Amino acid sequence: MGGRSEDPDKAAGLYEWAADGGDVNAQTQLGIIYLAGRGVERDEQLAFQWFLKAADCEAPVVTAWAHMVVMYEQGIGTGKDDTKAQQFLDRIMDSKYYTAGALHMIG
C-alpha cells in the first residue's frame, strides 16, 4: 500500500538490492532490519557492518552515525570502543544535519 511492502522478507530483499548498489539510506535501513530481525534472521554483526558502510560514505548519514555511537558504546555487533563511539558522536555534533531523534537514540 502506498508503495511500501507489507512483506518484511520482500522489503529486506529490496533494501539489500539497493544497499549493494551503494544507496546509503538503504544501507542504514538494512542495518536497522538486521538489528531488529525483521524479514531476516537477527544479526548484530551484519547490522554493524551495514551501519559502518553507510557511516563511512561522504554524505552525512546521521542515523547511521547514531547507530554507530550506540553499537560502539554497548559493544553490539562489535567490540566495545568508547573512542570510536566518541568519534561518531563528534561527527553528529559537528554536522548541521543532526536531529532530536538521533540525539534521543544515543541518549
XYZ file of N, CA and C in Angstrom:
321
model
N 0.838 -1.179 0.000
C 0.000 0.000 0.000
C 0.883 1.243 0.000
N 0.547 2.185 -0.832
C 1.305 3.425 -0.858
C 2.755 3.229 -1.265
N 3.061 2.161 -2.023
C 4.432 1.936 -2.472
C 5.306 1.232 -1.451
N 4.738 0.900 -0.312
C 5.518 0.216 0.720
C 5.163 -1.257 0.748
N 6.145 -2.087 0.928
C 5.919 -3.517 1.001
C 5.491 -3.895 2.414
N 4.415 -4.664 2.508
C 3.955 -5.164 3.802
C 4.622 -6.496 4.132
N 5.436 -7.005 3.217
C 6.117 -8.275 3.383
C 7.551 -8.001 3.828
N 7.874 -8.277 5.114
C 9.225 -7.974 5.611
C 10.333 -8.676 4.839
N 10.086 -9.909 4.379
C 11.111 -10.624 3.602
C 11.391 -9.900 2.287
N 10.322 -9.476 1.621
C 10.473 -8.770 0.350
C 11.145 -7.422 0.570
N 10.743 -6.719 1.627
C 11.343 -5.413 1.929
C 12.837 -5.560 2.185
N 13.215 -6.560 2.962
C 14.638 -6.789 3.253
C 15.407 -7.040 1.958
N 14.816 -7.828 1.057
C 15.469 -8.112 -0.217
C 15.635 -6.870 -1.077
N 14.633 -6.021 -1.081
C 14.708 -4.781 -1.852
C 15.752 -3.832 -1.273
N 15.779 -3.723 0.045
C 16.796 -2.877 0.682
C 18.194 -3.416 0.409
N 18.340 -4.733 0.442
C 19.659 -5.316 0.185
C 20.111 -5.014 -1.248
N 19.184 -5.122 -2.188
C 19.499 -4.816 -3.580
C 19.978 -3.366 -3.700
N 19.250 -2.428 -3.083
C 19.629 -1.014 -3.152
C 20.924 -0.750 -2.392
N 21.089 -1.396 -1.237
C 22.303 -1.205 -0.428
C 23.534 -1.708 -1.166
N 23.409 -2.849 -1.821
C 24.525 -3.384 -2.607
C 24.892 -2.441 -3.750
N 23.912 -1.670 -4.207
C 24.152 -0.700 -5.269
C 24.730 0.613 -4.778
N 24.951 0.723 -3.461
C 25.597 1.907 -2.909
C 24.667 2.934 -2.299
N 23.377 2.634 -2.192
C 22.427 3.579 -1.599
C 22.630 3.616 -0.081
N 23.132 4.737 0.434
C 23.463 4.822 1.863
C 22.231 4.773 2.750
N 21.109 5.293 2.278
C 19.888 5.202 3.079
C 19.421 3.752 3.172
N 19.543 3.005 2.087
C 19.202 1.583 2.114
C 20.168 0.817 3.008
N 21.441 1.185 2.997
C 22.420 0.540 3.879
C 22.042 0.757 5.339
N 21.630 1.985 5.660
C 21.207 2.289 7.028
C 19.964 1.494 7.391
N 18.983 1.462 6.484
C 17.756 0.713 6.752
C 18.035 -0.774 6.897
N 18.960 -1.284 6.110
C 19.307 -2.699 6.204
C 19.960 -2.993 7.554
N 20.756 -2.063 8.045
C 21.299 -2.215 9.395
C 20.193 -2.308 10.429
N 19.189 -1.453 10.300
C 18.047 -1.474 11.220
C 17.295 -2.795 11.108
N 17.109 -3.265 9.873
C 16.398 -4.525 9.638
C 17.132 -5.693 10.298
N 18.455 -5.769 10.114
C 19.217 -6.867 10.721
C 19.284 -6.733 12.234
N 19.331 -5.527 12.729
C 19.361 -5.331 14.180
C 18.049 -5.780 14.821
N 16.942 -5.524 14.135
C 15.628 -5.891 14.659
C 15.200 -7.303 14.272
N 15.825 -7.871 13.228
C 15.421 -9.186 12.767
C 14.079 -9.169 12.048
N 13.812 -8.124 11.290
C 12.549 -8.012 10.534
C 12.759 -8.530 9.111
N 12.177 -9.683 8.819
C 12.296 -10.260 7.487
C 13.605 -10.999 7.260
N 14.480 -10.958 8.238
C 15.769 -11.649 8.186
C 16.061 -12.177 9.586
N 17.005 -13.085 9.667
C 17.435 -13.536 10.992
C 18.209 -12.395 11.655
N 17.923 -12.125 12.915
C 18.617 -11.062 13.645
C 20.122 -11.340 13.639
N 20.894 -10.323 13.255
C 22.339 -10.485 13.142
C 23.002 -9.147 13.480
N 23.463 -9.027 14.705
C 24.061 -7.773 15.168
C 25.333 -7.427 14.413
N 26.136 -8.422 14.078
C 27.386 -8.149 13.360
C 27.114 -7.652 11.941
N 26.135 -8.242 11.286
C 25.787 -7.787 9.943
C 25.148 -6.399 9.999
N 24.341 -6.151 11.012
C 23.771 -4.811 11.199
C 24.899 -3.791 11.358
N 25.864 -4.117 12.190
C 27.011 -3.228 12.402
C 27.725 -2.961 11.085
N 27.948 -3.992 10.281
C 28.659 -3.831 9.009
C 27.908 -2.896 8.065
N 26.568 -3.029 8.007
C 25.793 -2.142 7.129
C 25.810 -0.702 7.638
N 25.683 -0.514 8.963
C 25.761 0.845 9.516
C 27.122 1.460 9.229
N 28.179 0.662 9.389
C 29.528 1.163 9.158
C 29.715 1.556 7.692
N 29.199 0.745 6.792
C 29.306 1.058 5.370
C 28.615 2.393 5.066
N 27.428 2.584 5.619
C 26.702 3.848 5.410
C 27.428 5.006 6.087
N 27.952 4.763 7.274
C 28.601 5.828 8.049
C 29.902 6.293 7.410
N 30.537 5.434 6.636
C 31.823 5.775 6.030
C 31.710 6.502 4.695
N 30.504 6.776 4.258
C 30.353 7.464 2.969
C 30.568 8.971 3.159
N 30.648 9.678 2.070
C 30.893 11.121 2.100
C 29.694 11.905 2.631
N 28.492 11.437 2.308
C 27.271 12.161 2.692
C 27.029 12.043 4.196
N 26.422 13.058 4.789
C 26.091 12.967 6.216
C 24.908 12.029 6.435
N 25.166 10.906 7.076
C 24.125 9.922 7.354
C 24.015 9.825 8.873
N 23.312 10.789 9.443
C 23.267 10.942 10.898
C 22.678 9.715 11.573
N 21.677 9.091 10.979
C 21.081 7.901 11.591
C 22.106 6.782 11.701
N 22.896 6.585 10.663
C 23.942 5.555 10.712
C 24.983 5.927 11.766
N 25.356 7.201 11.813
C 26.335 7.641 12.824
C 25.806 7.386 14.228
N 24.530 7.687 14.461
C 23.940 7.493 15.790
C 23.938 6.006 16.158
N 23.631 5.149 15.209
C 23.693 3.717 15.495
C 25.122 3.289 15.813
N 26.095 3.870 15.121
C 27.496 3.534 15.402
C 27.883 3.930 16.825
N 27.397 5.080 17.274
C 27.676 5.505 18.656
C 27.171 4.450 19.632
N 25.905 4.070 19.484
C 25.292 3.105 20.403
C 25.981 1.742 20.318
N 26.263 1.295 19.104
C 26.857 -0.028 18.946
C 28.269 -0.088 19.529
N 29.053 0.971 19.310
C 30.390 1.000 19.917
C 30.316 1.167 21.431
N 29.410 2.001 21.914
C 29.298 2.203 23.367
C 28.892 0.922 24.085
N 27.979 0.163 23.472
C 27.435 -1.023 24.135
C 28.058 -2.328 23.647
N 28.933 -2.250 22.645
C 29.562 -3.465 22.126
C 28.585 -4.359 21.387
N 27.662 -3.760 20.652
C 26.671 -4.530 19.897
C 27.210 -4.777 18.496
N 27.417 -6.042 18.154
C 27.899 -6.396 16.823
C 29.374 -6.131 16.610
N 30.036 -5.617 17.624
C 31.454 -5.275 17.557
C 31.986 -5.193 18.987
N 33.269 -5.011 19.112
C 33.827 -4.815 20.445
C 33.488 -3.424 20.968
N 33.363 -3.311 22.243
C 33.093 -2.016 22.859
C 34.301 -1.100 22.632
N 34.025 0.136 22.189
C 35.107 1.066 21.894
C 34.614 2.493 22.101
N 34.882 3.029 23.284
C 34.408 4.374 23.623
C 35.044 5.458 22.759
N 36.269 5.242 22.321
C 36.940 6.230 21.469
C 36.227 6.353 20.129
N 35.909 5.224 19.514
C 35.206 5.259 18.231
C 33.787 5.788 18.404
N 33.143 5.433 19.505
C 31.806 5.971 19.778
C 31.869 7.494 19.848
N 32.869 8.018 20.529
C 33.022 9.470 20.655
C 33.297 10.120 19.297
N 34.072 9.445 18.449
C 34.349 9.992 17.119
C 33.068 10.148 16.312
N 32.184 9.150 16.381
C 30.916 9.268 15.653
C 30.009 10.299 16.303
N 30.033 10.397 17.622
C 29.251 11.436 18.294
C 29.738 12.822 17.888
N 31.042 12.986 17.779
C 31.601 14.263 17.332
C 31.150 14.595 15.913
N 31.093 13.585 15.048
C 30.621 13.816 13.679
C 29.180 14.326 13.696
N 28.375 13.726 14.567
C 26.978 14.166 14.665
C 26.910 15.611 15.129
N 27.636 15.914 16.183
C 27.558 17.252 16.774
C 28.171 18.317 15.861
N 29.154 17.937 15.049
C 29.770 18.878 14.111
C 28.930 19.068 12.849
N 27.957 18.192 12.676
C 27.109 18.241 11.491
C 25.934 19.179 11.722
N 25.528 19.842 10.682
C 24.326 20.672 10.792
C 23.076 19.843 10.515
N 23.243 18.536 10.349
C 22.136 17.666 9.985
C 21.570 16.856 11.144
N 22.111 17.001 12.341
C 21.614 16.163 13.422
C 20.188 16.565 13.791
N 19.446 15.584 14.297
C 18.056 15.790 14.650
C 17.841 15.403 16.110
N 16.744 15.831 16.645
C 16.392 15.461 18.005
C 16.258 13.941 18.110
N 15.727 13.296 17.063
C 15.567 11.851 17.073
C 16.901 11.125 17.186
N 17.901 11.622 16.444
C 19.225 10.997 16.509
C 19.832 11.192 17.889
N 19.681 12.370 18.446
C 20.222 12.634 19.774
C 19.495 11.814 20.833
N 18.195 11.638 20.686
C 17.434 10.836 21.628
C 17.890 9.378 21.585
N 18.164 8.873 20.381
C 18.575 7.493 20.227
C 19.874 7.198 20.980
N 20.788 8.154 20.987
C 22.073 7.912 21.640
C 22.058 8.305 23.105
N 20.945 8.840 23.555
C 20.754 9.119 24.972
C 21.378 10.402 25.377
